[in-house]
Short mmCIF file of C-alpha atoms in Angstrom, two decimals:
data_model
loop_
_atom_site.label_atom_id
_atom_site.label_comp_id
_atom_site.label_asym_id
_atom_site.label_seq_id
_atom_site.Cartn_x
_atom_site.Cartn_y
_atom_site.Cartn_z
CA GLY A 353 -10.37 -4.01 -20.10
CA ILE A 354 -9.84 -1.57 -22.99
CA ILE A 355 -9.58 -4.17 -25.76
CA SER A 356 -12.68 -5.90 -24.44
CA ARG A 357 -14.71 -2.69 -24.25
CA ASN A 358 -13.67 -1.37 -27.68
CA GLY A 359 -14.72 -4.58 -29.47
CA GLY A 360 -11.25 -5.99 -30.09
CA MET A 361 -11.87 -9.20 -28.18
CA ARG A 362 -15.25 -9.70 -29.84
CA GLY A 363 -13.55 -9.22 -33.21
CA ILE A 364 -11.11 -12.04 -32.46
CA VAL A 365 -13.97 -14.29 -31.38
CA GLU A 366 -16.01 -13.61 -34.51
CA LEU A 367 -12.93 -14.14 -36.65
CA ILE A 368 -12.26 -17.52 -35.09
CA ILE A 369 -15.82 -18.87 -34.89
CA ARG A 370 -16.78 -17.83 -38.42
CA GLY A 371 -16.38 -21.39 -39.69
CA ALA A 372 -17.80 -23.10 -36.59
CA ASN A 373 -20.84 -24.84 -38.06
CA THR A 374 -20.54 -28.27 -36.40
CA PRO A 375 -20.08 -29.30 -32.75
CA LYS A 376 -16.50 -30.41 -33.42
CA ARG A 377 -15.56 -27.17 -35.19
CA GLY A 378 -17.22 -25.16 -32.46
CA GLN A 379 -15.14 -26.86 -29.78
CA VAL A 380 -11.95 -26.38 -31.80
CA SER A 381 -12.81 -22.68 -32.10
CA VAL A 382 -13.23 -22.33 -28.33
CA TRP A 383 -9.94 -24.19 -27.77
CA THR A 384 -8.19 -21.89 -30.24
CA LEU A 385 -9.60 -18.82 -28.51
CA GLY A 386 -8.28 -20.15 -25.22
CA LEU A 387 -4.79 -20.32 -26.71
CA LEU A 388 -5.01 -16.86 -28.29
CA ILE A 389 -6.14 -15.10 -25.10
CA PHE A 390 -3.09 -16.44 -23.33
CA PHE A 391 -1.88 -13.47 -21.31
CA ASP A 392 -4.20 -13.85 -18.31
CA ASP A 393 -6.28 -16.72 -16.95
CA TYR A 394 -9.03 -14.45 -15.62
CA SER A 395 -9.40 -12.68 -18.97
CA ASN A 396 -9.37 -16.04 -20.69
CA THR A 397 -12.16 -17.59 -18.64
CA LEU A 398 -14.42 -14.54 -18.60
CA VAL A 399 -14.00 -13.52 -22.24
CA VAL A 400 -13.92 -16.95 -23.91
CA GLY A 401 -16.75 -18.39 -21.83
CA ASN A 402 -19.07 -15.42 -22.27
CA THR A 403 -18.47 -14.84 -25.97
CA SER A 404 -18.58 -18.50 -26.98
CA ARG A 405 -21.69 -19.48 -25.05
CA SER A 406 -24.25 -18.44 -27.68
CA VAL A 407 -22.39 -20.30 -30.43
CA THR A 408 -21.89 -23.51 -28.47
CA ASP A 409 -25.55 -23.50 -27.41
CA ARG A 410 -26.68 -23.40 -31.05
CA LEU A 411 -24.27 -26.22 -31.87
CA LYS A 412 -25.70 -28.34 -29.02
CA ILE A 413 -22.44 -28.44 -27.07
CA SER A 414 -23.04 -28.95 -23.36
CA ARG A 415 -22.17 -26.18 -20.94
CA GLU A 416 -20.08 -28.72 -19.04
CA LYS A 417 -17.86 -29.24 -22.10
CA LEU A 418 -17.59 -25.49 -22.65
CA ALA A 419 -16.53 -24.95 -19.04
CA TYR A 420 -13.96 -27.76 -19.34
CA ILE A 421 -12.41 -26.32 -22.50
CA VAL A 422 -12.32 -22.83 -20.98
CA ASP A 423 -10.80 -24.04 -17.71
CA SER A 424 -8.18 -26.22 -19.40
CA THR A 425 -6.92 -23.45 -21.67
CA ALA A 426 -6.67 -20.81 -18.93
CA ALA A 427 -4.19 -21.62 -16.16
CA PRO A 428 -2.27 -24.30 -18.14
CA VAL A 429 -1.59 -21.77 -20.91
CA ALA A 430 -0.88 -18.85 -18.57
CA THR A 431 1.69 -20.79 -16.55
CA VAL A 432 3.90 -21.72 -19.54
CA ALA A 433 3.38 -18.89 -22.03
CA LEU A 434 6.23 -16.39 -22.14
CA VAL A 435 4.07 -13.25 -21.98
CA THR A 436 1.43 -13.53 -19.24
CA THR A 437 0.39 -11.90 -16.00
CA TRP A 438 1.69 -15.02 -14.23
CA ILE A 439 5.29 -14.67 -15.36
CA GLY A 440 6.20 -11.65 -13.24
CA TYR A 441 4.78 -13.36 -10.17
CA GLN A 442 6.49 -16.69 -10.83
CA VAL A 443 9.85 -15.14 -11.72
CA GLY A 444 9.61 -12.88 -8.66
CA LEU A 445 9.08 -15.86 -6.36
CA ILE A 446 11.98 -17.72 -7.97
CA GLY A 447 14.22 -14.65 -7.60
CA ASP A 448 13.33 -14.18 -3.93
CA ALA A 449 14.05 -17.85 -3.21
CA MET A 450 17.38 -17.71 -5.06
CA THR A 451 18.61 -14.81 -2.91
CA ARG A 452 18.85 -17.34 -0.08
CA ILE A 453 21.14 -19.57 -2.17
CA PRO A 454 24.39 -17.63 -2.64
CA ASP A 455 26.10 -20.48 -4.52
CA LEU A 456 23.40 -20.61 -7.22
CA ASP A 457 24.67 -18.36 -10.01
CA LEU A 458 21.64 -18.33 -12.32
CA SER A 459 19.06 -15.74 -13.33
CA PRO A 460 15.45 -16.19 -12.13
CA TYR A 461 14.09 -15.81 -15.66
CA GLY A 462 16.59 -18.35 -16.96
CA VAL A 463 15.47 -20.84 -14.31
CA PHE A 464 11.86 -20.28 -15.31
CA LEU A 465 12.57 -20.74 -19.02
CA ASN A 466 14.42 -24.00 -18.38
CA SER A 467 11.63 -25.25 -16.12
CA ILE A 468 9.12 -25.05 -18.99
CA LEU A 469 10.76 -28.13 -20.57
CA TYR A 470 9.57 -30.19 -17.59
CA SER A 471 6.04 -28.78 -17.32
CA PHE A 472 4.27 -31.97 -18.35
CA TYR A 473 0.82 -31.36 -16.89
CA PRO A 474 0.06 -27.97 -18.52
CA PHE A 475 1.11 -29.13 -22.01
CA LEU A 476 -0.56 -32.54 -21.74
CA ALA A 477 -3.76 -30.93 -20.39
CA ILE A 478 -3.91 -28.63 -23.42
CA PHE A 479 -3.14 -31.58 -25.73
CA PHE A 480 -5.80 -33.78 -24.13
CA VAL A 481 -8.50 -31.16 -24.74
CA ILE A 482 -7.85 -31.10 -28.49
CA LEU A 483 -7.54 -34.90 -28.47
CA VAL A 484 -11.01 -35.23 -26.92
CA ILE A 485 -12.41 -32.73 -29.42
CA THR A 486 -10.90 -34.20 -32.60
CA THR A 487 -11.68 -37.83 -31.75
CA GLY A 488 -15.24 -37.00 -30.72
CA ARG A 489 -14.86 -39.27 -27.71
CA ASP A 490 -15.75 -38.64 -24.08
CA PHE A 491 -16.05 -40.76 -20.95
CA GLY A 492 -17.56 -40.56 -17.50
CA PRO A 493 -20.02 -37.80 -16.58
CA MET A 494 -18.87 -35.69 -19.55
CA LEU A 495 -20.09 -38.35 -21.98
CA LYS A 496 -23.57 -38.24 -20.42
CA ALA A 497 -23.61 -34.45 -20.56
CA GLU A 498 -22.60 -34.35 -24.22
CA ARG A 499 -25.14 -36.99 -25.25
CA ARG A 500 -27.84 -35.13 -23.36
CA ALA A 501 -26.99 -31.95 -25.25
CA ARG A 502 -26.89 -33.63 -28.69
CA GLU A 503 -30.00 -35.77 -28.28
CA THR A 504 -32.29 -33.42 -26.40
CA GLY A 505 -30.77 -30.00 -27.08
CA GLN A 506 -30.57 -29.38 -23.32
CA VAL A 507 -27.12 -27.81 -23.07
CA VAL A 508 -27.63 -26.53 -19.53
CA PRO A 509 -27.73 -28.92 -16.54
CA ASP A 510 -30.88 -28.97 -14.45
CA SER A 511 -29.41 -26.28 -12.19
CA SER A 512 -27.02 -23.69 -13.56
CA SER A 513 -25.21 -20.54 -12.56
CA THR A 514 -24.80 -17.35 -14.55
CA LEU A 515 -22.04 -14.79 -14.52
CA GLY A 516 -22.58 -11.81 -12.29
CA ALA A 517 -24.02 -8.77 -14.07
CA ASP A 518 -21.20 -6.51 -12.90
CA ASP A 519 -18.49 -8.83 -14.24
CA GLU A 520 -20.26 -9.33 -17.53
CA ALA A 521 -20.84 -5.60 -18.05
CA ALA A 522 -17.21 -4.79 -17.31
CA LEU A 523 -16.01 -7.00 -20.15
CA ALA A 524 -18.87 -6.35 -22.56
CA MET A 525 -18.29 -4.52 -25.84
CA LYS A 526 -19.94 -1.12 -26.00
CA GLU A 527 -23.15 -1.30 -28.00
CA GLY A 528 -23.03 -0.08 -31.59
CA LEU A 529 -19.28 -0.55 -32.08
CA PRO A 530 -17.79 -2.59 -34.95
CA PRO A 531 -15.91 -5.67 -33.65
CA ARG A 532 -12.39 -5.29 -35.06
CA ALA A 533 -9.88 -7.98 -34.19
CA MET A 534 -6.90 -5.72 -34.89
CA ASN A 535 -7.85 -3.54 -31.92
CA ALA A 536 -6.86 -6.47 -29.69
CA ILE A 537 -4.17 -8.08 -31.82
CA ILE A 538 -1.98 -4.99 -32.29
CA PRO A 539 -1.74 -4.09 -28.54
CA VAL A 540 -0.84 -7.71 -27.71
CA ILE A 541 1.80 -7.74 -30.47
CA ALA A 542 3.13 -4.44 -29.11
CA MET A 543 3.37 -5.98 -25.64
CA THR A 544 5.21 -9.02 -26.97
CA LEU A 545 7.71 -6.95 -28.97
CA ALA A 546 8.22 -4.57 -26.05
CA ILE A 547 9.05 -7.46 -23.72
CA MET A 548 11.59 -8.80 -26.22
CA GLY A 549 13.08 -5.32 -26.60
CA GLY A 550 13.11 -4.77 -22.84
CA LEU A 551 14.91 -8.05 -22.24
CA TYR A 552 17.49 -7.13 -24.89
CA VAL A 553 18.07 -3.63 -23.52
CA THR A 554 18.41 -4.71 -19.88
CA GLY A 555 20.37 -7.88 -20.65
CA GLU A 556 24.06 -8.43 -21.25
CA GLY A 557 26.03 -11.00 -23.22
CA GLU A 558 26.54 -12.26 -26.75
CA THR A 559 24.09 -15.17 -27.00
CA VAL A 560 20.32 -15.03 -26.66
CA SER A 561 20.38 -17.21 -23.55
CA ASP A 562 22.97 -14.95 -21.91
CA ILE A 563 20.99 -11.80 -22.71
CA VAL A 564 17.67 -13.22 -21.49
CA GLY A 565 19.29 -14.82 -18.46
CA SER A 566 20.85 -11.55 -17.27
CA ALA A 567 17.93 -9.28 -18.22
CA ASN A 568 15.67 -7.46 -15.77
CA SER A 569 12.43 -9.26 -16.60
CA TYR A 570 10.37 -7.20 -14.12
CA GLN A 571 11.44 -3.97 -15.78
CA ALA A 572 10.75 -5.40 -19.24
CA LEU A 573 7.27 -6.51 -18.22
CA MET A 574 6.47 -3.08 -16.78
CA TRP A 575 7.61 -1.31 -19.95
CA ALA A 576 5.64 -3.71 -22.12
CA SER A 577 2.47 -3.31 -20.07
CA ILE A 578 2.57 0.48 -20.28
CA ILE A 579 3.37 0.46 -24.01
CA SER A 580 0.54 -1.97 -24.80
CA VAL A 581 -1.93 0.16 -22.81
CA LEU A 582 -0.83 3.30 -24.66
CA VAL A 583 -1.22 1.54 -28.02
CA ALA A 584 -4.73 0.38 -27.06
CA VAL A 585 -5.65 3.89 -25.89
CA VAL A 586 -4.36 5.58 -29.05
CA MET A 587 -6.10 3.07 -31.34
CA THR A 588 -9.38 3.41 -29.43
CA LEU A 589 -9.37 7.21 -29.37
CA SER A 590 -8.19 7.60 -32.98
CA GLN A 591 -11.13 5.49 -34.21
CA ARG A 592 -13.50 7.33 -31.84
CA LEU A 593 -14.73 4.07 -30.40
CA LEU A 594 -14.72 5.30 -26.79
CA SER A 595 -14.34 8.66 -25.14
CA LEU A 596 -11.35 9.32 -22.89
CA ASP A 597 -13.53 8.87 -19.81
CA GLU A 598 -14.81 5.53 -21.14
CA VAL A 599 -11.25 4.40 -21.90
CA VAL A 600 -10.19 5.17 -18.32
CA ASP A 601 -13.27 3.38 -16.94
CA ALA A 602 -12.50 0.33 -19.11
CA TRP A 603 -8.89 0.31 -17.93
CA VAL A 604 -9.99 0.48 -14.29
CA SER A 605 -12.50 -2.34 -14.87
CA GLY A 606 -9.74 -4.49 -16.34
CA ALA A 607 -7.45 -3.69 -13.41
CA ARG A 608 -10.23 -4.63 -10.99
CA PHE A 609 -10.04 -8.24 -12.15
CA THR A 610 -6.45 -8.44 -10.90
CA PHE A 611 -7.39 -7.28 -7.41
CA LEU A 612 -8.00 -10.78 -6.05
CA ALA A 613 -4.69 -11.89 -7.52
CA MET A 614 -3.00 -8.95 -5.81
CA ILE A 615 -4.45 -10.00 -2.46
CA ILE A 616 -3.16 -13.53 -3.00
CA LEU A 617 0.22 -12.12 -3.98
CA VAL A 618 0.52 -10.02 -0.81
CA LEU A 619 -0.57 -12.94 1.39
CA SER A 620 1.88 -15.25 -0.40
CA TRP A 621 4.70 -12.79 0.26
CA ALA A 622 3.66 -12.71 3.90
CA MET A 623 3.62 -16.52 4.06
CA ALA A 624 7.05 -16.71 2.44
CA GLU A 625 8.43 -14.17 4.93
CA ILE A 626 6.93 -16.11 7.85
CA SER A 627 8.53 -19.32 6.53
CA SER A 628 11.85 -17.48 6.27
CA GLU A 629 11.65 -16.18 9.84
CA LEU A 630 10.76 -19.64 11.11
CA HIS A 631 13.66 -21.14 9.09
CA THR A 632 11.31 -23.64 7.51
CA ALA A 633 13.62 -24.18 4.54
CA ASP A 634 16.57 -24.78 6.88
CA PHE A 635 14.52 -27.34 8.80
CA LEU A 636 13.56 -29.19 5.62
CA ILE A 637 17.15 -29.14 4.39
CA ALA A 638 18.44 -30.52 7.69
CA SER A 639 15.73 -33.20 7.77
CA LEU A 640 15.68 -34.28 4.12
CA GLY A 641 18.73 -32.80 2.41
CA ASP A 642 20.96 -35.89 2.63
CA ARG A 643 18.20 -38.53 2.79
CA LEU A 644 15.94 -37.71 -0.13
CA PRO A 645 16.90 -39.31 -3.48
CA MET A 646 17.35 -36.74 -6.24
CA GLY A 647 15.08 -38.57 -8.69
CA VAL A 648 12.14 -38.66 -6.27
CA LEU A 649 12.22 -34.99 -5.30
CA PRO A 650 10.33 -33.48 -8.30
CA THR A 651 7.51 -36.01 -8.02
CA LEU A 652 7.08 -35.35 -4.30
CA VAL A 653 7.07 -31.61 -5.01
CA PHE A 654 4.39 -32.08 -7.67
CA VAL A 655 2.14 -34.04 -5.32
CA LEU A 656 2.67 -31.56 -2.48
CA ALA A 657 1.91 -28.58 -4.74
CA ALA A 658 -1.22 -30.29 -6.05
CA PHE A 659 -2.44 -31.05 -2.52
CA THR A 660 -1.76 -27.48 -1.37
CA ALA A 661 -3.54 -25.92 -4.34
CA PHE A 662 -6.48 -28.32 -4.01
CA SER A 663 -6.86 -27.55 -0.31
CA THR A 664 -6.53 -23.79 -0.61
CA GLY A 665 -8.18 -23.36 -4.02
CA SER A 666 -5.31 -21.13 -5.17
CA SER A 667 -2.49 -22.07 -7.50
CA TRP A 668 -0.81 -18.73 -6.79
CA GLY A 669 -1.03 -19.39 -3.07
CA ALA A 670 0.57 -22.82 -3.51
CA MET A 671 3.38 -21.30 -5.55
CA GLY A 672 3.96 -18.57 -2.98
CA ILE A 673 4.13 -21.10 -0.15
CA LEU A 674 6.29 -23.76 -1.82
CA LEU A 675 8.77 -22.03 -4.14
CA PRO A 676 10.69 -20.35 -1.25
CA LEU A 677 11.02 -23.82 0.31
CA VAL A 678 11.52 -26.06 -2.71
CA LEU A 679 14.38 -24.15 -4.35
CA PRO A 680 16.72 -24.24 -1.31
CA LEU A 681 15.71 -27.85 -0.60
CA SER A 682 16.38 -29.04 -4.14
CA TRP A 683 19.75 -27.25 -4.18
CA ALA A 684 20.66 -28.90 -0.86
CA VAL A 685 19.61 -32.32 -2.14
CA LEU A 686 21.77 -31.83 -5.23
CA GLY A 687 24.72 -30.82 -3.07
CA ALA A 688 24.28 -33.76 -0.71
CA HIS A 689 24.43 -36.19 -3.66
CA GLY A 690 27.29 -34.42 -5.41
CA GLY A 691 25.03 -33.14 -8.16
CA ALA A 692 25.17 -29.38 -7.70
CA ASP A 693 26.66 -28.78 -11.14
CA GLN A 694 25.45 -28.28 -14.70
CA GLU A 695 24.92 -32.00 -15.29
CA TYR A 696 22.21 -32.35 -12.66
CA LEU A 697 20.62 -28.91 -12.77
CA TYR A 698 17.63 -30.45 -14.54
CA ILE A 699 16.52 -31.70 -11.10
CA LEU A 700 16.34 -28.10 -9.94
CA TYR A 701 14.44 -27.05 -13.09
CA ALA A 702 12.09 -30.03 -12.77
CA SER A 703 11.40 -29.20 -9.11
CA VAL A 704 10.50 -25.61 -10.01
CA SER A 705 8.26 -26.78 -12.85
CA CYS A 706 6.57 -29.28 -10.54
CA VAL A 707 5.62 -26.50 -8.12
CA LEU A 708 4.01 -24.57 -10.98
CA ALA A 709 2.46 -27.57 -12.75
CA GLY A 710 1.33 -29.28 -9.56
CA ALA A 711 -0.33 -26.06 -8.42
CA VAL A 712 -2.24 -25.87 -11.70
CA TRP A 713 -3.34 -29.51 -11.37
CA GLY A 714 -4.61 -29.03 -7.83
CA ASP A 715 -6.28 -25.80 -8.92
CA HIS A 716 -8.07 -27.68 -11.71
CA CYS A 717 -9.44 -30.34 -9.40
CA SER A 718 -10.42 -28.04 -6.54
CA PRO A 719 -14.09 -27.01 -6.28
CA ILE A 720 -13.05 -23.84 -4.41
CA SER A 721 -10.52 -22.69 -7.02
CA ASP A 722 -11.08 -19.18 -8.37
CA THR A 723 -10.46 -20.13 -12.03
CA THR A 724 -12.67 -23.22 -11.71
CA VAL A 725 -15.49 -21.12 -10.26
CA MET A 726 -15.05 -18.44 -12.91
CA SER A 727 -15.05 -21.06 -15.69
CA SER A 728 -18.36 -22.40 -14.39
CA LEU A 729 -19.88 -18.96 -14.14
CA SER A 730 -18.72 -17.68 -17.51
CA ALA A 731 -19.93 -20.85 -19.23
CA GLY A 732 -23.28 -20.68 -17.43
CA CYS A 733 -22.74 -24.17 -16.01
CA ASP A 734 -23.60 -25.49 -12.58
CA HIS A 735 -20.35 -25.39 -10.65
CA ILE A 736 -20.57 -28.85 -9.13
CA GLU A 737 -21.39 -30.32 -12.55
CA HIS A 738 -18.30 -28.64 -13.98
CA VAL A 739 -16.09 -30.06 -11.24
CA ARG A 740 -17.69 -33.50 -11.56
CA THR A 741 -17.28 -33.72 -15.34
CA GLN A 742 -13.76 -32.25 -15.42
CA MET A 743 -12.29 -34.23 -12.52
CA PRO A 744 -11.80 -37.58 -14.39
CA TYR A 745 -10.00 -35.82 -17.23
CA ALA A 746 -7.73 -33.85 -14.89
CA LEU A 747 -6.91 -36.95 -12.84
CA LEU A 748 -6.02 -38.96 -15.95
CA VAL A 749 -3.72 -36.25 -17.30
CA GLY A 750 -2.17 -35.66 -13.86
CA PHE A 751 -1.46 -39.38 -13.38
CA THR A 752 0.08 -39.57 -16.86
CA SER A 753 2.24 -36.50 -16.18
CA ILE A 754 3.71 -38.07 -13.05
CA VAL A 755 4.18 -41.68 -14.19
CA LEU A 756 5.37 -41.10 -17.76
CA GLY A 757 6.80 -37.61 -17.44
CA THR A 758 8.11 -36.28 -14.15
CA LEU A 759 9.24 -39.53 -12.50
CA PRO A 760 11.21 -41.15 -15.38
CA VAL A 761 12.66 -37.83 -16.52
CA SER A 762 13.94 -37.18 -13.00
CA PHE A 763 15.92 -40.43 -13.26
CA GLY A 764 17.57 -39.40 -16.53
CA MET A 765 15.08 -39.97 -19.36
CA PRO A 766 15.08 -37.13 -21.96
CA TRP A 767 12.32 -34.60 -21.33
CA TRP A 768 11.06 -34.76 -24.93
CA LEU A 769 10.51 -38.51 -24.62
CA GLY A 770 8.28 -37.88 -21.60
CA PHE A 771 5.99 -35.70 -23.71
CA PHE A 772 5.80 -38.31 -26.47
CA LEU A 773 5.07 -41.14 -24.04
CA GLY A 774 2.47 -39.09 -22.19
CA ALA A 775 0.70 -38.02 -25.38
CA GLY A 776 0.70 -41.58 -26.72
CA PHE A 777 -0.69 -43.01 -23.48
CA LEU A 778 -3.46 -40.39 -23.36
CA ALA A 779 -4.45 -41.23 -26.94
CA VAL A 780 -4.62 -44.96 -26.14
CA ALA A 781 -6.47 -44.35 -22.85
CA LEU A 782 -9.08 -42.19 -24.55
CA ARG A 783 -9.50 -44.80 -27.26
CA ARG A 784 -10.09 -47.54 -24.67
CA MET A 785 -12.12 -45.57 -22.12
CA GLY A 786 -13.99 -43.11 -24.31
CA GLN A 787 -17.04 -43.52 -26.47
CA GLU A 788 -18.10 -41.49 -29.47
CA VAL A 789 -20.75 -38.87 -28.83
CA ASP A 790 -23.73 -39.34 -31.13
CA THR A 791 -23.76 -36.25 -33.35
CA ALA A 792 -26.56 -37.39 -35.61
CA SER A 793 -28.85 -34.78 -34.11
CA GLY A 794 -26.31 -31.97 -34.47
CA VAL A 795 -27.34 -28.72 -36.10
CA GLN A 796 -26.74 -27.97 -39.76
CA PRO A 797 -24.67 -25.01 -40.99
CA ALA A 798 -27.81 -23.27 -42.25
CA GLU A 799 -29.10 -22.92 -38.69
CA LEU A 800 -26.22 -20.56 -37.87
#
């Protein structure tokens, strides 16, 4: 909230889009912004969509494409980046689930870090966005939307939504302030360094993996959050950009955007506790523990997480429901097949990653997802049009993630080969299915 209000976010945007004078460069700029504002999916969608809209309109980029880029660089980035508002939640769920597995001698943060290697959907989704942009190819409803925008200049569908005035005002830069990128970059750098320092101080051991694995990640995240806020406050007040009252109001406005996430978090904790009291995990272990093949488990978890997130519209809700069940189940399956040792721990890591990645996939496809709705609103795009144009892309990447990533890797293929195969298949599929968007009517640099 503070770095948006004091012009820091706007400074980053203007720094990135300075050279955006063609439709392709404009889309690359939006994609880059999505990667830079990595620490929260809500901040990503609201800030990137709102600040990029005027530029993409002038470059004749459809609002559907803007919403797709914003949506595909929000949750996929937040779920795998090392410094995000998601990490504390995810690590907390993993830690709670691991308390019910006394034989599992691993740290929650270590499990999360290892699971990133098997997060095929988030990485391939981010890759596919830049692949679509750089090749200039689209297919399905997105192709029609892009050609409409280039040929007629109509970037907005026939019916469109706009972001609520309250939300837009809360993230808007105060009028008359100079947009300085360093006012956002320095607090984020401070947060990153503080997390690294917190992990080192609270951790024990000689190697980096030992220190990080034994560290108190929750404590490190709390320290880093407070330090980054203090840095933002000091920078804002020292430059006399905002008064102290305005700084506090901006901070409260930023905190307000996490309120929905907090509700989901509390309800997820309640659901996990209900599942524990009902011994749901014990039932699944007794029913499937010695019957389910190890190699099939991560794929089934991915599909189940995707279905749950699609049905509920909440990736956080899907994580809160499934992680307390999947971790004990996967450990029981490993034990039943004699694989509960270091050699087969990748099944456990892959199962955890499939909960997170599958939840993001279902969240992407769901028309009732909060991030999908917010992407539509911030981009000024009709919500149903956003879902309709994004769905084919999300389904293609999700299918590729399962068939060429999760499934073969679960049967022993190296994880890095899954990424290469998935990326290669997506490139070939886009080449065969996609068509070039006619950019002959695109704007010239002078128009900007």
